Coordinates of C-alpha atoms and ligand atoms in Angstrom, one line a residue:
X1 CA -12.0 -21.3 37.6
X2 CA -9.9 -19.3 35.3
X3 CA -11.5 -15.4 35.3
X4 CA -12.1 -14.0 32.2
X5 CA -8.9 -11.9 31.5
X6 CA -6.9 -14.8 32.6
X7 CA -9.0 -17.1 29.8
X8 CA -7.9 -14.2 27.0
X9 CA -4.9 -14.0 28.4
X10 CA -4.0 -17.5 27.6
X11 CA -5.6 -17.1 24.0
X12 CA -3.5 -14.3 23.5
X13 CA -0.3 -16.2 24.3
X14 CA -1.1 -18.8 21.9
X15 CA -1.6 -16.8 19.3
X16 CA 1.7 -15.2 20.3
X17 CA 3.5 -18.8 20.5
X18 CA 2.3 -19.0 17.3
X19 CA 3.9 -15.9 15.9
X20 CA 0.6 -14.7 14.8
X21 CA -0.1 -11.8 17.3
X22 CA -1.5 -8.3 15.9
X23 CA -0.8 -4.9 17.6
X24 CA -1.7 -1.7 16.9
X25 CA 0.6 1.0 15.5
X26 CA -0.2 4.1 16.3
X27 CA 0.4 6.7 13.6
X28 CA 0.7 10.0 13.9
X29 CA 0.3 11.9 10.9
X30 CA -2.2 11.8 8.1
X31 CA -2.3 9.2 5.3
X32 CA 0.5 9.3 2.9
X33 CA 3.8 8.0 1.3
X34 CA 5.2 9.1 4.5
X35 CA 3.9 8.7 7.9
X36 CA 5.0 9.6 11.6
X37 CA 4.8 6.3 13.8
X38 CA 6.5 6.0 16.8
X39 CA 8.6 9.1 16.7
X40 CA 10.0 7.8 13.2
X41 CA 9.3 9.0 9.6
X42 CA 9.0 6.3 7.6
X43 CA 8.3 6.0 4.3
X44 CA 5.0 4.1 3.6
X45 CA 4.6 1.3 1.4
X46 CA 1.4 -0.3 3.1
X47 CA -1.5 1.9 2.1
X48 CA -4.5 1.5 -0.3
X49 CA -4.5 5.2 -1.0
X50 CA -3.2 4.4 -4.4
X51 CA -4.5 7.6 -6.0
X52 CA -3.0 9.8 -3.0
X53 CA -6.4 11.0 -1.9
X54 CA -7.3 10.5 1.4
X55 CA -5.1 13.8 2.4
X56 CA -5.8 15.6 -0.5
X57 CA -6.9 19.1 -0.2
X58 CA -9.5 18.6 -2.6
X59 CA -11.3 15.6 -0.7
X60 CA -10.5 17.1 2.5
X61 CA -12.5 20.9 1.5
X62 CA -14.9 18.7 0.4
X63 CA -15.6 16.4 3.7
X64 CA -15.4 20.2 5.6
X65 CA -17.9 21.5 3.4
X66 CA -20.2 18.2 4.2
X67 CA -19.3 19.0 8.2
X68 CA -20.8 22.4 7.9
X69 CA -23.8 21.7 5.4
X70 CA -24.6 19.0 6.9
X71 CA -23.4 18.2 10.6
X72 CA -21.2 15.6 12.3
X73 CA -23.4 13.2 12.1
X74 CA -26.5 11.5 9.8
X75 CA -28.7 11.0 13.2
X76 CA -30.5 7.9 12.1
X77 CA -30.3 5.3 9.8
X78 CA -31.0 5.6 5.7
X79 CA -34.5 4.3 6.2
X80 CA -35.8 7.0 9.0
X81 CA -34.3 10.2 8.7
X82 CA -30.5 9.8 7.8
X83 CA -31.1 9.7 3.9
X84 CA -29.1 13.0 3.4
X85 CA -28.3 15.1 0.2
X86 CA -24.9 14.2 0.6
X87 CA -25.8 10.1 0.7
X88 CA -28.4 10.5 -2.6
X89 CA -25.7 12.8 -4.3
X90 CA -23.0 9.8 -4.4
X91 CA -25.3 7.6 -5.3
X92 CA -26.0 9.2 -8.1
X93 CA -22.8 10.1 -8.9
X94 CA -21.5 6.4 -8.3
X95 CA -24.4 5.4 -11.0
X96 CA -22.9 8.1 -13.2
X97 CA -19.2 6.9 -12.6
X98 CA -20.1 3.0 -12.8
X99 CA -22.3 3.5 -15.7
X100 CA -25.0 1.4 -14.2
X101 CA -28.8 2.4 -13.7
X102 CA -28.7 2.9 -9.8
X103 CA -25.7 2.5 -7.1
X104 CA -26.1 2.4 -3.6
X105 CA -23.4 3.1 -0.6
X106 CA -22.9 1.6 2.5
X107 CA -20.5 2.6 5.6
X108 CA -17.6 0.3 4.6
X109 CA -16.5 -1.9 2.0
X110 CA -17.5 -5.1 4.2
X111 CA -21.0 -4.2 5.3
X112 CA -21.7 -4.1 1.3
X113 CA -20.3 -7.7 1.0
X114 CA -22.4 -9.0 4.1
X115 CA -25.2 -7.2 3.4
X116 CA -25.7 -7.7 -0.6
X117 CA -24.6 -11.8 -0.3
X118 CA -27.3 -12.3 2.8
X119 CA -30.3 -10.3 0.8
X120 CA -29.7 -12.3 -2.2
X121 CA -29.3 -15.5 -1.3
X122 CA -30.6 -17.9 1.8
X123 CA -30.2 -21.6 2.6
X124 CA -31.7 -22.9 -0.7
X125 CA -29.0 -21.3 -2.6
X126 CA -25.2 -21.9 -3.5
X127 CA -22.4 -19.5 -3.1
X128 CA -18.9 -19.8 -5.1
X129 CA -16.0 -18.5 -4.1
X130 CA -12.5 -17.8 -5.9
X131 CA -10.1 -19.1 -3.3
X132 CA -8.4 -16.3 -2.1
X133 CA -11.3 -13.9 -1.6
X134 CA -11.5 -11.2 0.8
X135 CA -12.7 -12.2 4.5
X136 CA -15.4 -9.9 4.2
X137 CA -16.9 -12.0 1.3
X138 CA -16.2 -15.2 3.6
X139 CA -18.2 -14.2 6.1
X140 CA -21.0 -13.1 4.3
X141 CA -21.6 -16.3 2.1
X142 CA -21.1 -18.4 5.9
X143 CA -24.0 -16.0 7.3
X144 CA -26.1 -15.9 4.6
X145 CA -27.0 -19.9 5.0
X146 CA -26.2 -20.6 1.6
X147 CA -24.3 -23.5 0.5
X148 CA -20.9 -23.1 0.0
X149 CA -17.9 -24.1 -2.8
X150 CA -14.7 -22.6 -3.0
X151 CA -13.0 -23.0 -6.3
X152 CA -9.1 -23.1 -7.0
X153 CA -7.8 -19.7 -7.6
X154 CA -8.5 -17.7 -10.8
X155 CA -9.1 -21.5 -11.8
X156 CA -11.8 -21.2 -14.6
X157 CA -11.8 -25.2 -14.7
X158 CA -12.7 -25.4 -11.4
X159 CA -15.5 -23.2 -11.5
X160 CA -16.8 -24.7 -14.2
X161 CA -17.0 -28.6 -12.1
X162 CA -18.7 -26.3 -9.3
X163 CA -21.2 -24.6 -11.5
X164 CA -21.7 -28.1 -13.2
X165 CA -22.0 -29.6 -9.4
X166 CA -24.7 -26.4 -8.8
X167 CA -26.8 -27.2 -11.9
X168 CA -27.1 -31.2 -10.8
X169 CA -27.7 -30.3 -7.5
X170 CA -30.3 -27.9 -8.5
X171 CA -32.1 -30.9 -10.9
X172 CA -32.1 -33.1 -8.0
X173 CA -33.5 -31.0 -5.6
X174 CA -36.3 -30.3 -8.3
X175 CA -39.1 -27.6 -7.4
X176 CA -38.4 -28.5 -3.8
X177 CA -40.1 -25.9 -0.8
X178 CA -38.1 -24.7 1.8
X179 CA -37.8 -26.2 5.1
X180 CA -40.3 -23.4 6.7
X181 CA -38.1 -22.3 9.7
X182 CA -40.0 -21.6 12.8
X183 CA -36.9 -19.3 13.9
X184 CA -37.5 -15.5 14.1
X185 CA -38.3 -13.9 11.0
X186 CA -36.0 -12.5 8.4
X187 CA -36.6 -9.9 6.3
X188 CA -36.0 -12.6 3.0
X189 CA -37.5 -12.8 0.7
X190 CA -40.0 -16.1 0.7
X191 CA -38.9 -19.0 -0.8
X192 CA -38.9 -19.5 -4.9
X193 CA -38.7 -23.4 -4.5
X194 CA -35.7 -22.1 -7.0
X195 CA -32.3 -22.7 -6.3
X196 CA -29.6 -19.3 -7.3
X197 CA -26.2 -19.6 -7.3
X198 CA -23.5 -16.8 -7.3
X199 CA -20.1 -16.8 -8.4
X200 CA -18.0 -14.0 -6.2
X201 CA -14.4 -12.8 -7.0
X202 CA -12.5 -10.1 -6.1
X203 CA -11.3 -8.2 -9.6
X204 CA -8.0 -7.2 -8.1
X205 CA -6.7 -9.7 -5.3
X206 CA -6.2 -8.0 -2.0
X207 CA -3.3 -9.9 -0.9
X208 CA -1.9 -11.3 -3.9
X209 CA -2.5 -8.2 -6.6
X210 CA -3.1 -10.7 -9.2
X211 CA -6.2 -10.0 -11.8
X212 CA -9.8 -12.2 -12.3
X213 CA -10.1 -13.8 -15.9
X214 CA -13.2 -11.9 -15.5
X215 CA -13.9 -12.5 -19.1
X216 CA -13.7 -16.6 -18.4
X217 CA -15.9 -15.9 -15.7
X218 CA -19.0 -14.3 -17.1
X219 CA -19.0 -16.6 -20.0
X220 CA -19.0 -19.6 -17.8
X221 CA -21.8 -18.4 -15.3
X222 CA -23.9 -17.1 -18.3
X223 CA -23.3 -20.5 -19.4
X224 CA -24.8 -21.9 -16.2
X225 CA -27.4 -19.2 -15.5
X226 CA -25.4 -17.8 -12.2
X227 CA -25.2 -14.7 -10.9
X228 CA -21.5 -13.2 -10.9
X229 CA -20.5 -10.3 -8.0
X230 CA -17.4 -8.9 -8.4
X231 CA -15.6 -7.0 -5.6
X232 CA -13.3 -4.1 -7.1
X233 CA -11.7 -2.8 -3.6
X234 CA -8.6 -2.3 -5.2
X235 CA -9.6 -1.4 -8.9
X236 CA -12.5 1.1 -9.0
X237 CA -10.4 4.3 -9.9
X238 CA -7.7 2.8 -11.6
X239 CA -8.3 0.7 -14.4
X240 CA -10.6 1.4 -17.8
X241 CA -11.5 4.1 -20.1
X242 CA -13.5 5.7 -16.8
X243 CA -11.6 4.3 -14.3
X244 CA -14.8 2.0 -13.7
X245 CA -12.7 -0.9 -12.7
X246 CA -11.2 -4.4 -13.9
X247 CA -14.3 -4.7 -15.7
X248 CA -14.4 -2.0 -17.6
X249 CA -10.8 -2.8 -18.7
X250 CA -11.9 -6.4 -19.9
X251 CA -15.2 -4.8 -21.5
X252 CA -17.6 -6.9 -19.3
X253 CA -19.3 -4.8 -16.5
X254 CA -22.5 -5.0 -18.7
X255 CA -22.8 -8.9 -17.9
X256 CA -22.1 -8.3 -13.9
X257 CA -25.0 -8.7 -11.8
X258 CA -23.2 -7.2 -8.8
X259 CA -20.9 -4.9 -9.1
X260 CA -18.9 -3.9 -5.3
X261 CA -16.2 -1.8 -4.1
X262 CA -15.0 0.3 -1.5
X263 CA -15.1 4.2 -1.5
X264 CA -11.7 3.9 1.1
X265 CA -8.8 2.7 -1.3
X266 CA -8.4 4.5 -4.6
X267 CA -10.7 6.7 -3.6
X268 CA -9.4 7.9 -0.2
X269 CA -12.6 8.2 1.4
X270 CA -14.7 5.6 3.9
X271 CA -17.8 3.3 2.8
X272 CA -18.6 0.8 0.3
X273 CA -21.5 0.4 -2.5
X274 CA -22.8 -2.0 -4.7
X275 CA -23.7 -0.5 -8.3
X276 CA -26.1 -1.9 -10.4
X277 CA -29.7 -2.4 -11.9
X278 CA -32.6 -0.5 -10.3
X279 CA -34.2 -3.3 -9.2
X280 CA -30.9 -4.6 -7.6
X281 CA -30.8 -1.2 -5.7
X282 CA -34.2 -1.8 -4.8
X283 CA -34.2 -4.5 -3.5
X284 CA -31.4 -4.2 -1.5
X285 CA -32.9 -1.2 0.3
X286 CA -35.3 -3.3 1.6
X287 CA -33.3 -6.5 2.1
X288 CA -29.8 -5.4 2.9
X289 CA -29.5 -5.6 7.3
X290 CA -26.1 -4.3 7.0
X291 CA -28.1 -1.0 4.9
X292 CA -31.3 -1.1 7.1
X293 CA -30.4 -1.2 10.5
X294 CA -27.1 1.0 11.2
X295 CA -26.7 4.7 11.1
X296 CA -26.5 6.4 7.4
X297 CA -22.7 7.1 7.1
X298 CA -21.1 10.9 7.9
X299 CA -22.5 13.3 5.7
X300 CA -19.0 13.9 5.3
X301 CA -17.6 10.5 4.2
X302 CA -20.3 10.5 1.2
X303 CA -19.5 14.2 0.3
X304 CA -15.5 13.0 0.4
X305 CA -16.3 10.0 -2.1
X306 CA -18.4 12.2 -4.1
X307 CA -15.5 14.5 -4.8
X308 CA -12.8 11.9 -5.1
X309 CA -15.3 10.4 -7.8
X310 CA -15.3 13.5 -9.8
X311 CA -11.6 14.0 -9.0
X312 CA -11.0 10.5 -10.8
X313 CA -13.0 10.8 -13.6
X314 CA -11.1 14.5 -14.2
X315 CA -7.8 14.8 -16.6
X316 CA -5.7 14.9 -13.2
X317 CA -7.5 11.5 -12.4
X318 CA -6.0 10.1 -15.1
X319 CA -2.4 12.2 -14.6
X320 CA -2.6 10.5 -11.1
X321 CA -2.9 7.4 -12.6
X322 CA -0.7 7.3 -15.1
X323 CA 2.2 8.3 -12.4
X324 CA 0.8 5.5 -10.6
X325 CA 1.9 3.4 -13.3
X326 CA 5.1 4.6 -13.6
X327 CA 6.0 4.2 -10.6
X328 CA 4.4 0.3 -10.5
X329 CA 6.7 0.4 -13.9
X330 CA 10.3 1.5 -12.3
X331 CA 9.7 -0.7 -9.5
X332 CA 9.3 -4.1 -11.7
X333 CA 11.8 -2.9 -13.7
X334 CA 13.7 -2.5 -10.5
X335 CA 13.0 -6.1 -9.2
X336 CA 13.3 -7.8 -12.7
X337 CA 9.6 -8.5 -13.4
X338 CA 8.4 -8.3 -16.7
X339 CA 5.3 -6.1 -16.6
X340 CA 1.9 -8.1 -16.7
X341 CA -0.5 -6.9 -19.5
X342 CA -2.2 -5.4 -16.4
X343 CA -0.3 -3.7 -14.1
X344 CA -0.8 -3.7 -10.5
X345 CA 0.2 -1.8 -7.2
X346 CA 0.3 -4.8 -5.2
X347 CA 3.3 -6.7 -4.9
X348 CA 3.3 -9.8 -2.3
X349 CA 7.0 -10.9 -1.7
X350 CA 6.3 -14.0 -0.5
X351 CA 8.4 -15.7 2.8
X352 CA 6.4 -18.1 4.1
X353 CA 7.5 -18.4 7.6
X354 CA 5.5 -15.6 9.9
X355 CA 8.3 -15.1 12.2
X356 CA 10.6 -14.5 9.7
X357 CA 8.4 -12.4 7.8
X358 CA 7.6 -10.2 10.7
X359 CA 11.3 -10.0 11.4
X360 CA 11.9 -8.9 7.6
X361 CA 9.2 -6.4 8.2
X362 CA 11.1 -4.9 11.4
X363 CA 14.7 -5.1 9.2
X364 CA 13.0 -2.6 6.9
X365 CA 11.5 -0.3 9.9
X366 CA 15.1 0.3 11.3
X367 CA 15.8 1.7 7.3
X368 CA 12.7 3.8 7.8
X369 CA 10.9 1.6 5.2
X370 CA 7.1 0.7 6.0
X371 CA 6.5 -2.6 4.4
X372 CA 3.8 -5.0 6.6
X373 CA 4.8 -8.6 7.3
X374 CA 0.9 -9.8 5.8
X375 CA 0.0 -13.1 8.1
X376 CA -2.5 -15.9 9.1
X377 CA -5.5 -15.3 9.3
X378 CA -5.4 -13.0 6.3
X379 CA -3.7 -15.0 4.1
X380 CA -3.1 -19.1 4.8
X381 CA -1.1 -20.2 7.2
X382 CA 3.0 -20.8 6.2
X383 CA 2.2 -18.4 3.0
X384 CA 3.3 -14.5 5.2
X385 CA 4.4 -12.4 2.7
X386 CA 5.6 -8.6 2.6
X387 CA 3.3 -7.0 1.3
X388 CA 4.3 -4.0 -1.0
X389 CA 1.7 -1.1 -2.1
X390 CA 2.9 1.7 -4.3
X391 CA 1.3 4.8 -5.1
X392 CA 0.8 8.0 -7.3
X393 CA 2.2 9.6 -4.0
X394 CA 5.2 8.4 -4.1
X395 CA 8.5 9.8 -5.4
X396 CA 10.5 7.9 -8.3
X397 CA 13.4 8.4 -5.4
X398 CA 11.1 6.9 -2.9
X399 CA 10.3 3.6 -5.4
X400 CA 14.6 3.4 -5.5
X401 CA 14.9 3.6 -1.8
X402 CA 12.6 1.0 -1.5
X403 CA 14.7 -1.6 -3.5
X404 CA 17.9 -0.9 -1.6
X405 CA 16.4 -1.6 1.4
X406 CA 14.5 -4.8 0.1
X407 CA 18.0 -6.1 -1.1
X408 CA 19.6 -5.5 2.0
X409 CA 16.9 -7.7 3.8
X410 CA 17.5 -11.3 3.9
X411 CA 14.6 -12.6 2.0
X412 CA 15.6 -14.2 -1.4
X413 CA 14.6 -11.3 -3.1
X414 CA 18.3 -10.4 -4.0
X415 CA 18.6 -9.2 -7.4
Ligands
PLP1 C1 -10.7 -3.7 1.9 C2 -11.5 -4.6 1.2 C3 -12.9 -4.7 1.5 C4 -13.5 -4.0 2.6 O1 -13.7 -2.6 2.3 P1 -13.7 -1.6 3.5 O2 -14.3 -0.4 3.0 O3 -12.3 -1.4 4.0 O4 -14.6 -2.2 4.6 C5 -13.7 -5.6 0.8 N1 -13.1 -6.4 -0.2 C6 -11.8 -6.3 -0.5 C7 -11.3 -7.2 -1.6 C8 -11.0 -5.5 0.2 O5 -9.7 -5.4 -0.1

């Protein structure tokens, strides 16, 4: 018999045959447009920190200030004695900033998703997802029991035949009762003999840095009488009036049920939240496992959050994002792309192969360049990409020494 190691050991080579294996890369320096890896400088074009938070002094006073008010740690979860100042203060100010009766946060971006999908729904329900959503959504919707439809990408169409699919289903199945399940209890709510169905997207594609017809989409579930969640990881502090989110910018974050996001991208911080109605909040307190039964977040992660919300809400906000989109402006200019009507920090160059995107990636590494090769699992198989981030950190040089050393790389993107 193989032992154990020996078992992972042949996993690992497949993976590796397969030119899919992942490795850590150490980096030695704080967050930023340039980092210290492996006793090189290089100039970063991987990170989420759009707004140049995470190392900002301001953010970073304000996590020390949450270490000494508050401690290290929370010591228990949000439901014994963990529900700090600090946690209740965001909140609040994440109601404030959303514009939405209540908000509440969780300790990443991926215990909201798996926590908010498997409260709301169970195994009477359906869950639709845009294509390309995030892996955290995935596995929520698969743990949560529900029934599940994926429709094409930012395909209104489609989600339309699956909401019309939902609705028959639903008329069939009539005023059935659950199946009573003799397994050990959950904390679900009992069942309605009522079939819900939710429509998930993410506002701003992770991977692809393409935008939701968010518009399309509330019409058509209002139309069907779903529920619509919308994940804005990589919009909350860059887009509308507020900075809200994709949403805001298309005018419809009054007709989300769910509204999610990460307080670790834009907003340079750590945790997630769910904003919303009071009853949603509610609810969730009570229903959400992800919420209930892990340790409250550091009262320093919800004091960072808090500040970066103020921060982008604040005239430099906006200065940070306009430069943001100047820079997303010189670098399409750059490459020949004519700006979408929504601009974007994520640019996918797309190369298919995942050896040959991991060997582009290591072309631009010997130039100092940071770019990740972006593979299987994370997005499907043959489709690796580079996968480009800019942000308000960045120099207008550093956006021009970027497409030198794309064009030097042999990856059709020669311009
Ligand atoms: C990053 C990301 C998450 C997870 O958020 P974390 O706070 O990093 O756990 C969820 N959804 C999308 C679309 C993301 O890109």
């Amino acid at each position: 018999m193989l032992s154990f190691d020996a078992v992972l050991r042949q996993r690992l080579d497949a993976i590796r045959g397969r030119g899919l294996l992942r490795e850590l890369r150490r980096v030695d320096s704080p967050q930023g447009p340039r980092i210290q890896a492996g006793g090189q400088t290089l100039l970063n074009f991987s990170s989420n920190d759009y707004l140049g938070l995470a190392n900002d002094p301001w953010l970073k006073e304000a996590a020390i200030s949450g270490v000494e008010k508050f401690g290290a740690g929370a010591g228990a979860s949000r439901l014994i004695c963990g529900s700090l100042t600090p946690h209740h203060e965001l909140e609040e100010a994440l109601a404030g900033f959303k514009g939405t009766e209540a908000a509440l946060s969780f300790s990443s971006g991926y215990a909201t998703a798996v926590g908010a999908i498997c409260a709301l729904l169970g195994r009477d329900d359906i869950i639709i997802l845009d294509k390309l959503v995030h892996a955290c959504i995935v596995d929520a919707a698969r743990l949560s029991g529900a029934k599940i439809r994926v429709f094409a990408h930012n395909d209104l169409d489609d989600l339309e035949a699956k909401l019309k699919w939902a609705n028959r289903r639903d008329e069939q199945c009539g005023s059935r009762t659950s199946t009573t399940l003799a397994s050990k209890p959950r904390i679900t709510r009992p069942s309605e003999g009522k079939q819900r169905t939710l429509v998930v997207t993410e506002s701003i594609f992770s991977m692809d840095g393409d935008t939701a017809p968010l518009r399309g989409m509330v019409a058509l579930k209002e139309k069907y009488g779903a529920w619509l969640m919308v994940d804005e990881a990589h919009a909350t502090g860059l887009y509308g009036k507020h900075r809200r989110g994709l949403a805001e910018e298309l005018g419809v974050s009054g007709q989300i049920e769910i509204q999610m996001g990460t307080l670790g991208k834009a907003l340079g911080a750590s945790g997630g939240y769910i904003s919303g109605s009071r009853a949603l909040i509610d609810f969730l307190v009570n229903c959400a496992r992800s919420f209930i039964f892990s340790t409250a977040p550091v009262p320093a992660a919800a004091v960072a959050a808090r500040a970066a919300i103020e921060f982008v809400q604040s005239a430099e906000g906006e200065i940070r994002r306009k430069t943001l989109w100047t820079r997303v402006g010189q670098f399409q200019s750059a490459i020949g792309h004519r700006p979408p009507p929504i601009p974007g920090a994520i640019f996918p160059i797309l190369i298919g192969d995942e050896a040959r995107a991991v060997e582009a990636a290591a072309e631009l590494r010997e130039q100092n360049i940071f770019v990740p090769a972006i593979r299987y699992p994370t997005v499907a198989r043959g489709q690796a990409r580079l996968r480009v981030t800019l942000t308000a950190a960045h120099s207008s040089e550093d956006i021009s020494r970027l497409v030198r050393a794309l064009n030097s790389v042999d990856i059709g993107f020669r311009r």
